Amino acid sequence: MSAERLQAFGEINLSKQVLQALSEMGFEEPSPIQKEAIPVAMDGVDLIGQAQTGTGKTAAFGIPICEKVNPKFQAVQALILTPTRELAVQVSEEISKIGKYRHIKPLPIYGGQSIDRQIRALRFGSQVVVGTPGRVLDHLNRGTLKLQYVKMVVLDEADEMLDMGFVEDIETILRQVPPEERQMMLFSATMPIEIKKLAQNYMHQPKSVAVSRDELTVPLIEQVFYETREKIKVDALCRIIDMEDIGQAIIFCRTKRGVDELVAALEARGYFADALHGDLSQQQRDRVMKKFRDGKVELLVATDVAARGLDIDNVTHVINFDIPQDPESYVHRIGRTGRAGRKGQAITLVSSREYRQLRLIERLIKTRIVRKELPTLADVSE
Ligand code: ADP
Ligand code: MG
């Protein structure tokens, strides 16, 4: 533990305004990654933060940003890049809460929303811009976004952005931020080599903070798997849903088509489910997300991409209908439940062909996933 690790938000030099906002948000004490990252970020040092989803990375960079930008200066001073539109909105909302009493109004800019509206909003002047790399680049090319006064850049969910092929966009954007003043922060659940390279090329003697590998999946998430045959997978899923005390669940499928098919199959069996994937229009996605957030839908069936980084409070279960091909994405998926200290369950359906993947996941998370037997029909009908 380093000396500068803080115990309570009050112990670091935060403004009254930010402390007040945090207290209203119900943040009583900093999470482990926040304890490590905030003092470093406040010192103006470049930072690499590694912690799994749901550990509070947003506030880890959001708090220093709210403290450091000047609300009276009408220019973009902080730029945050996120992999998806949903995440841009979510991060922007959290920063707006943290910065409420410092009068910091972040602006989310992302594809799928009217560019004219964004251009007007940018002209109006926002100190903090949260955007997806593609749309940010678009604005830079149009000259409607200028980065010459940016002093803080955050790459949020950097591994996801890389996976999505944004690395060149990110580099183009970074080259437009004056290097002398630039403080960079990079957050990621995993640290593949490409991220390390990006850090090497664009960061200045970065300090790494990490929540250790052992803490990579929170113990609050109970992890189990059921063996099932491909043919009876939907029925197995339904039995599990009936058995479990589900508040809200996110069910992951490998493909968009798989998502649509599963939603149809669930509906045919009398379950209410909604689909979330990349073929939906932004409006449709927003509508589905709102319904889910408002608790009007019990089951959200999604692809990995669509569910990236989403922070939904009441998800009690994450169900891997299709086991993730990439072990890292297991960590991302199950991070959708057990948020902020709540209990969650992660359930994976595994066919005999998929044991290899299961073992790879177990090796990555250094945890044995507990095998459970499928409930019989008698169990369910009780
Ligand atoms: P990550 O980016 O690491 O996936 P988030 O920043 O989305 O995690 O935080 C996950 C949830 O925990 C959010 O609902 C957030 O508001 C909440 N949270 C973050 N920090 C704290 C804290 N110190 N105290 C209480 N809740 C927190
Ligand atoms: Mg995050």
Coordinates of C-alpha atoms and ligand atoms in Angstrom, one line a residue:
M1 CA 0.0 0.0 0.0
S2 CA 1.4 3.3 -0.9
A3 CA 1.6 6.2 1.5
E4 CA -0.6 8.4 -0.5
R5 CA -3.5 6.0 -0.5
L6 CA -6.4 7.8 0.9
Q7 CA -9.0 6.3 3.3
A8 CA -11.9 8.6 2.9
F9 CA -12.8 11.1 0.2
G10 CA -12.5 13.8 2.9
E11 CA -8.8 13.0 3.4
I12 CA -7.7 14.1 0.0
N13 CA -7.7 17.7 -1.1
L14 CA -11.1 17.8 -2.8
S15 CA -13.2 20.9 -3.0
K16 CA -16.3 21.3 -0.8
Q17 CA -18.4 21.3 -4.0
V18 CA -17.1 17.8 -5.1
L19 CA -17.4 16.4 -1.6
Q20 CA -20.9 17.6 -1.4
A21 CA -21.8 16.0 -4.8
L22 CA -20.2 12.7 -3.8
S23 CA -22.1 12.6 -0.6
E24 CA -25.4 13.2 -2.5
M25 CA -24.4 10.4 -4.8
G26 CA -24.1 8.1 -1.9
F27 CA -20.4 7.6 -2.3
E28 CA -19.2 7.3 1.3
E29 CA -15.8 5.9 0.8
P30 CA -13.5 5.6 -2.3
S31 CA -13.3 2.2 -3.9
P32 CA -9.9 0.5 -4.1
I33 CA -9.1 1.8 -7.6
Q34 CA -10.2 5.2 -6.6
K35 CA -8.0 5.2 -3.5
E36 CA -5.1 4.4 -5.7
A37 CA -5.8 6.5 -8.7
I38 CA -7.2 9.8 -7.4
P39 CA -4.1 11.0 -5.6
V40 CA -1.9 10.2 -8.6
A41 CA -4.3 11.9 -11.0
M42 CA -4.6 14.9 -8.7
D43 CA -0.8 15.3 -8.9
G44 CA -1.0 15.6 -12.6
V45 CA 0.9 12.4 -13.3
D46 CA 0.0 10.1 -16.2
L47 CA -1.9 7.1 -15.1
I48 CA -2.7 3.6 -16.1
G49 CA -5.5 2.1 -14.1
Q50 CA -6.4 -1.5 -14.3
A51 CA -9.4 -2.8 -12.5
Q52 CA -12.3 -4.9 -13.6
T53 CA -15.7 -3.5 -14.5
G54 CA -17.9 -2.3 -11.7
T55 CA -15.0 -1.1 -9.5
G56 CA -15.6 2.6 -9.9
K57 CA -13.2 3.6 -12.6
T58 CA -15.4 6.5 -13.9
A59 CA -15.2 8.4 -10.6
A60 CA -11.4 7.6 -10.4
F61 CA -10.9 9.9 -13.4
G62 CA -14.1 11.9 -13.1
I63 CA -13.2 13.3 -9.7
P64 CA -9.8 14.7 -10.7
I65 CA -11.3 16.0 -13.9
C66 CA -14.0 17.9 -12.1
E67 CA -11.4 19.3 -9.7
K68 CA -9.0 20.4 -12.4
V69 CA -11.1 21.9 -15.2
N70 CA -11.9 25.6 -15.0
P71 CA -15.6 26.1 -15.2
K72 CA -15.2 29.7 -16.1
F73 CA -13.0 29.0 -19.2
Q74 CA -15.2 28.2 -22.2
A75 CA -13.0 25.7 -23.9
V76 CA -12.7 21.9 -24.0
Q77 CA -10.2 21.1 -21.3
A78 CA -10.8 17.4 -20.8
L79 CA -11.5 14.7 -23.4
I80 CA -12.7 11.3 -22.5
L81 CA -12.9 8.6 -25.2
T82 CA -15.2 5.6 -24.6
P83 CA -15.9 2.6 -26.8
T84 CA -19.7 2.9 -27.1
R85 CA -22.4 5.5 -27.3
E86 CA -24.1 4.1 -24.2
L87 CA -20.9 4.4 -22.2
A88 CA -20.3 8.0 -23.4
V89 CA -23.7 8.9 -22.1
Q90 CA -23.2 7.0 -18.9
V91 CA -19.8 8.6 -18.2
S92 CA -21.1 12.0 -19.0
E93 CA -24.0 11.6 -16.6
E94 CA -21.7 10.5 -13.8
I95 CA -19.3 13.5 -14.4
S96 CA -22.2 15.8 -14.5
K97 CA -23.3 14.6 -11.0
I98 CA -19.7 14.9 -9.6
G99 CA -19.3 18.3 -11.2
K100 CA -22.7 19.6 -10.3
Y101 CA -21.6 22.2 -7.7
R102 CA -18.6 23.2 -9.7
H103 CA -20.9 23.8 -12.6
I104 CA -19.2 21.5 -15.0
K105 CA -21.4 20.3 -17.8
P106 CA -19.9 17.5 -19.8
L107 CA -21.1 16.9 -23.3
P108 CA -21.4 13.4 -24.8
I109 CA -20.8 13.2 -28.5
Y110 CA -21.4 9.9 -30.3
G111 CA -22.5 8.5 -33.6
G112 CA -26.1 8.0 -34.2
Q113 CA -27.1 11.4 -32.7
S114 CA -27.7 14.5 -34.9
I115 CA -24.3 16.0 -35.7
D116 CA -25.9 19.5 -36.0
R117 CA -27.1 19.3 -32.5
Q118 CA -23.7 18.4 -31.3
I119 CA -22.1 21.1 -33.3
R120 CA -24.4 23.7 -31.7
A121 CA -23.6 22.3 -28.3
L122 CA -19.9 22.3 -28.9
R123 CA -20.1 26.0 -30.0
F124 CA -21.8 26.8 -26.8
G125 CA -18.7 25.6 -25.1
S126 CA -18.3 22.6 -22.8
Q127 CA -15.2 22.0 -20.6
V128 CA -15.5 18.2 -20.8
V129 CA -16.3 16.2 -23.9
V130 CA -17.0 12.5 -23.6
G131 CA -17.1 10.8 -27.0
T132 CA -16.6 7.7 -29.1
P133 CA -13.4 7.9 -31.2
G134 CA -15.2 7.9 -34.6
R135 CA -17.5 10.8 -33.8
V136 CA -14.8 12.8 -32.1
L137 CA -12.6 12.4 -35.1
D138 CA -15.5 13.5 -37.3
H139 CA -15.8 16.7 -35.4
L140 CA -12.1 17.3 -35.5
N141 CA -12.1 16.9 -39.2
R142 CA -15.0 19.4 -39.5
G143 CA -13.2 21.8 -37.3
T144 CA -16.2 21.8 -34.9
L145 CA -14.1 20.5 -32.0
K146 CA -10.8 21.9 -31.0
L147 CA -8.4 20.3 -28.7
Q148 CA -5.7 23.0 -28.2
Y149 CA -6.8 23.7 -24.6
V150 CA -7.2 20.1 -23.6
K151 CA -5.0 19.2 -20.6
M152 CA -6.5 15.9 -19.6
V153 CA -7.2 12.9 -21.9
V154 CA -8.8 9.7 -20.7
L155 CA -9.0 6.5 -22.6
D156 CA -11.8 4.6 -20.8
E157 CA -12.2 0.9 -21.4
A158 CA -9.1 1.0 -23.5
D159 CA -9.1 -2.7 -24.2
E160 CA -12.6 -2.5 -25.6
M161 CA -11.7 0.4 -27.8
L162 CA -8.8 -1.6 -29.2
D163 CA -10.9 -4.6 -29.8
M164 CA -13.3 -2.5 -31.7
G165 CA -10.6 -1.3 -34.0
F166 CA -10.4 2.2 -32.8
V167 CA -6.6 2.3 -32.3
E168 CA -5.8 4.5 -35.4
D169 CA -8.6 6.9 -34.6
I170 CA -7.4 7.2 -31.1
E171 CA -3.8 7.9 -32.2
T172 CA -5.0 10.5 -34.7
I173 CA -7.0 12.2 -31.9
L174 CA -4.1 12.1 -29.5
R175 CA -1.8 13.7 -31.9
Q176 CA -4.1 16.8 -31.9
V177 CA -3.7 17.3 -28.2
P178 CA -0.8 19.6 -27.3
P179 CA 1.7 17.2 -25.6
E180 CA 3.3 19.7 -23.2
E181 CA 0.3 20.1 -21.0
R182 CA -1.3 16.8 -21.6
Q183 CA -2.1 14.5 -18.7
M184 CA -3.2 11.1 -19.9
M185 CA -5.1 8.5 -18.0
L186 CA -5.8 5.1 -19.4
F187 CA -8.3 2.7 -17.8
S188 CA -8.8 -0.9 -18.8
A189 CA -9.9 -4.1 -17.3
T190 CA -7.2 -6.0 -19.1
M191 CA -3.7 -5.0 -20.3
P192 CA -2.9 -6.6 -23.6
I193 CA 0.3 -5.7 -25.4
E194 CA -1.3 -3.2 -27.7
I195 CA -2.4 -1.1 -24.7
K196 CA 1.1 -1.2 -23.3
K197 CA 2.4 0.0 -26.7
L198 CA -0.2 2.8 -26.8
A199 CA 0.9 3.8 -23.3
Q200 CA 4.5 3.7 -24.3
N201 CA 4.0 5.9 -27.3
Y202 CA 1.7 8.5 -25.8
M203 CA 2.2 8.7 -22.1
H204 CA 4.9 10.3 -20.1
Q205 CA 6.3 8.1 -17.3
P206 CA 3.0 6.8 -16.4
K207 CA 2.3 5.4 -13.0
S208 CA 0.4 2.2 -12.9
V209 CA -2.3 1.4 -10.4
A210 CA -4.1 -1.9 -10.3
V211 CA -6.5 -3.8 -8.3
S212 CA -4.7 -7.1 -8.1
R213 CA -5.3 -10.1 -10.2
D214 CA -6.8 -11.9 -7.3
E215 CA -9.4 -9.3 -7.0
L216 CA -10.2 -9.5 -10.7
T217 CA -13.6 -10.9 -10.3
V218 CA -15.4 -9.8 -7.2
P219 CA -16.3 -12.5 -4.7
L220 CA -19.8 -11.0 -4.6
I221 CA -20.5 -12.7 -7.9
E222 CA -21.3 -16.3 -7.5
Q223 CA -20.2 -18.1 -10.6
V224 CA -21.7 -21.4 -11.7
F225 CA -22.1 -23.4 -14.9
Y226 CA -24.6 -25.9 -16.2
E227 CA -23.8 -28.5 -18.8
T228 CA -26.3 -28.7 -21.5
R229 CA -26.7 -30.0 -25.0
E230 CA -27.0 -27.5 -27.9
K231 CA -30.4 -28.9 -28.8
I232 CA -32.1 -28.3 -25.5
K233 CA -30.3 -25.1 -24.6
V234 CA -33.3 -22.8 -24.8
D235 CA -35.3 -25.2 -22.6
A236 CA -32.4 -25.4 -20.1
L237 CA -32.3 -21.6 -20.0
C238 CA -36.0 -21.4 -19.3
R239 CA -35.7 -23.9 -16.5
I240 CA -32.9 -21.9 -15.0
I241 CA -34.9 -18.7 -15.3
D242 CA -37.8 -20.3 -13.5
M243 CA -35.7 -21.6 -10.7
E244 CA -33.6 -18.6 -10.1
D245 CA -34.9 -15.6 -8.2
I246 CA -34.2 -13.2 -11.0
G247 CA -34.6 -9.5 -10.6
Q248 CA -33.1 -8.6 -13.9
A249 CA -30.8 -10.6 -16.1
I250 CA -28.6 -9.9 -19.1
I251 CA -28.3 -12.9 -21.3
F252 CA -25.3 -13.0 -23.7
C253 CA -25.3 -14.5 -27.1
R254 CA -22.5 -14.7 -29.6
T255 CA -24.1 -13.1 -32.6
K256 CA -26.8 -10.6 -33.4
R257 CA -28.8 -13.3 -35.1
G258 CA -28.5 -15.5 -32.1
V259 CA -29.8 -12.6 -30.0
D260 CA -32.9 -12.2 -32.2
E261 CA -33.5 -15.9 -32.3
L262 CA -33.3 -16.3 -28.6
V263 CA -35.6 -13.3 -28.0
A264 CA -38.2 -14.9 -30.3
A265 CA -37.8 -18.3 -28.6
L266 CA -38.2 -16.8 -25.2
E267 CA -41.3 -14.8 -26.2
A268 CA -42.8 -17.9 -27.8
R269 CA -42.5 -19.5 -24.3
G270 CA -44.2 -16.6 -22.6
Y271 CA -41.1 -14.7 -21.3
F272 CA -40.7 -10.9 -21.7
A273 CA -37.3 -10.3 -23.3
D274 CA -35.7 -7.5 -25.3
A275 CA -32.8 -7.5 -27.7
L276 CA -29.8 -5.2 -27.6
H277 CA -27.3 -5.4 -30.5
G278 CA -25.6 -3.3 -33.0
D279 CA -28.1 -3.6 -35.8
L280 CA -30.7 -1.6 -33.9
S281 CA -30.9 2.2 -34.5
Q282 CA -29.7 4.5 -31.8
Q283 CA -33.3 5.3 -31.0
Q284 CA -34.2 1.7 -30.6
R285 CA -31.2 1.1 -28.4
D286 CA -32.1 4.0 -26.2
R287 CA -35.6 2.8 -25.8
V288 CA -34.6 -0.7 -24.9
M289 CA -32.0 0.6 -22.4
K290 CA -34.6 2.9 -20.8
K291 CA -37.1 0.1 -20.4
F292 CA -34.5 -2.1 -18.9
R293 CA -33.2 0.6 -16.5
D294 CA -36.8 1.4 -15.5
G295 CA -37.3 -2.2 -14.6
K296 CA -39.9 -2.8 -17.3
V297 CA -38.0 -5.7 -18.9
E298 CA -36.8 -8.6 -17.0
L299 CA -34.5 -10.2 -19.6
L300 CA -32.1 -8.3 -21.8
V301 CA -30.6 -10.4 -24.5
A302 CA -27.4 -8.9 -25.9
T303 CA -24.2 -9.3 -27.8
D304 CA -20.9 -8.4 -26.1
V305 CA -20.5 -5.2 -28.0
A306 CA -23.9 -3.9 -27.2
A307 CA -23.5 -4.5 -23.5
R308 CA -20.0 -3.1 -23.1
G309 CA -19.4 -1.1 -19.9
L310 CA -23.1 -0.8 -19.2
D311 CA -23.8 0.1 -15.6
I312 CA -27.2 -1.1 -14.6
D313 CA -27.9 -1.2 -10.9
N314 CA -30.3 -4.1 -10.5
V315 CA -28.9 -6.8 -12.6
T316 CA -29.0 -9.9 -10.4
H317 CA -27.9 -12.4 -13.1
V318 CA -25.6 -12.5 -16.0
I319 CA -26.3 -15.6 -18.1
N320 CA -23.9 -16.7 -20.8
F321 CA -26.2 -18.5 -23.2
D322 CA -23.2 -18.8 -25.4
I323 CA -19.9 -19.2 -23.6
P324 CA -17.6 -16.3 -24.6
Q325 CA -15.0 -17.2 -27.2
D326 CA -12.5 -14.9 -25.6
P327 CA -11.9 -15.5 -21.8
E328 CA -11.4 -11.8 -21.2
S329 CA -14.9 -11.1 -22.3
Y330 CA -16.2 -13.4 -19.6
V331 CA -14.8 -10.9 -17.1
H332 CA -16.5 -8.0 -18.9
R333 CA -19.8 -9.8 -19.1
I334 CA -20.0 -10.9 -15.5
G335 CA -19.0 -7.4 -14.4
R336 CA -22.6 -6.4 -15.4
T337 CA -23.8 -7.9 -12.2
G338 CA -22.7 -7.5 -8.6
R339 CA -22.2 -3.8 -9.2
A340 CA -21.1 -1.5 -6.3
G341 CA -21.2 -4.2 -3.7
R342 CA -24.5 -5.8 -4.6
K343 CA -24.7 -9.6 -4.9
G344 CA -24.9 -11.1 -8.3
Q345 CA -24.8 -14.4 -10.0
A346 CA -23.1 -15.4 -13.2
I347 CA -24.4 -18.5 -15.0
T348 CA -22.8 -20.1 -18.0
L349 CA -24.3 -22.8 -20.2
V350 CA -21.6 -25.2 -21.4
S351 CA -21.9 -27.9 -24.0
S352 CA -19.4 -30.8 -23.9
R353 CA -17.5 -29.1 -26.8
E354 CA -17.1 -26.0 -24.8
Y355 CA -15.2 -27.3 -21.8
R356 CA -12.0 -26.1 -23.2
Q357 CA -13.2 -22.5 -23.2
L358 CA -14.5 -22.9 -19.6
R359 CA -11.1 -24.1 -18.5
L360 CA -9.4 -21.1 -20.2
I361 CA -11.8 -18.8 -18.4
E362 CA -11.1 -20.5 -15.1
R363 CA -7.4 -20.1 -15.7
L364 CA -7.7 -16.4 -16.4
I365 CA -9.8 -15.6 -13.3
K366 CA -8.0 -18.1 -11.1
T367 CA -11.3 -19.4 -9.8
R368 CA -13.1 -22.6 -10.2
I369 CA -16.6 -22.1 -11.6
V370 CA -18.9 -24.4 -9.7
R371 CA -20.9 -27.0 -11.6
K372 CA -24.6 -27.2 -11.0
E373 CA -27.1 -29.7 -12.1
L374 CA -30.0 -28.6 -14.3
P375 CA -33.2 -28.4 -12.4
T376 CA -35.6 -31.1 -13.4
L377 CA -39.1 -30.2 -14.5
A378 CA -40.4 -31.3 -11.1
D379 CA -38.2 -28.7 -9.3
V380 CA -39.5 -26.0 -11.6
S381 CA -43.2 -26.7 -11.3
E382 CA -43.1 -26.7 -7.5
Ligands
ADP1 P1 -16.3 0.7 -13.9 O1 -16.0 1.9 -14.8 O2 -15.0 0.3 -13.1 O3 -16.9 -0.4 -14.6 P2 -18.3 2.4 -12.7 O4 -17.5 3.7 -12.6 O5 -19.3 2.3 -13.8 O6 -17.3 1.2 -12.8 O7 -18.9 2.2 -11.3 C1 -19.8 1.1 -11.0 C2 -20.9 1.6 -10.1 O8 -20.4 1.9 -8.8 C3 -21.6 2.9 -10.5 O9 -23.0 2.7 -10.3 C4 -21.0 3.9 -9.6 O10 -21.9 5.0 -9.5 C5 -20.8 3.2 -8.3 N1 -19.7 3.7 -7.5 C6 -18.5 4.1 -8.0 N2 -17.7 4.5 -7.0 C7 -18.4 4.4 -5.9 C8 -18.1 4.7 -4.5 N3 -17.0 5.1 -4.1 N4 -19.1 4.4 -3.6 C9 -20.3 3.9 -4.0 N5 -20.6 3.7 -5.3 C10 -19.7 3.9 -6.2
MG2 MG -16.1 2.1 -16.8

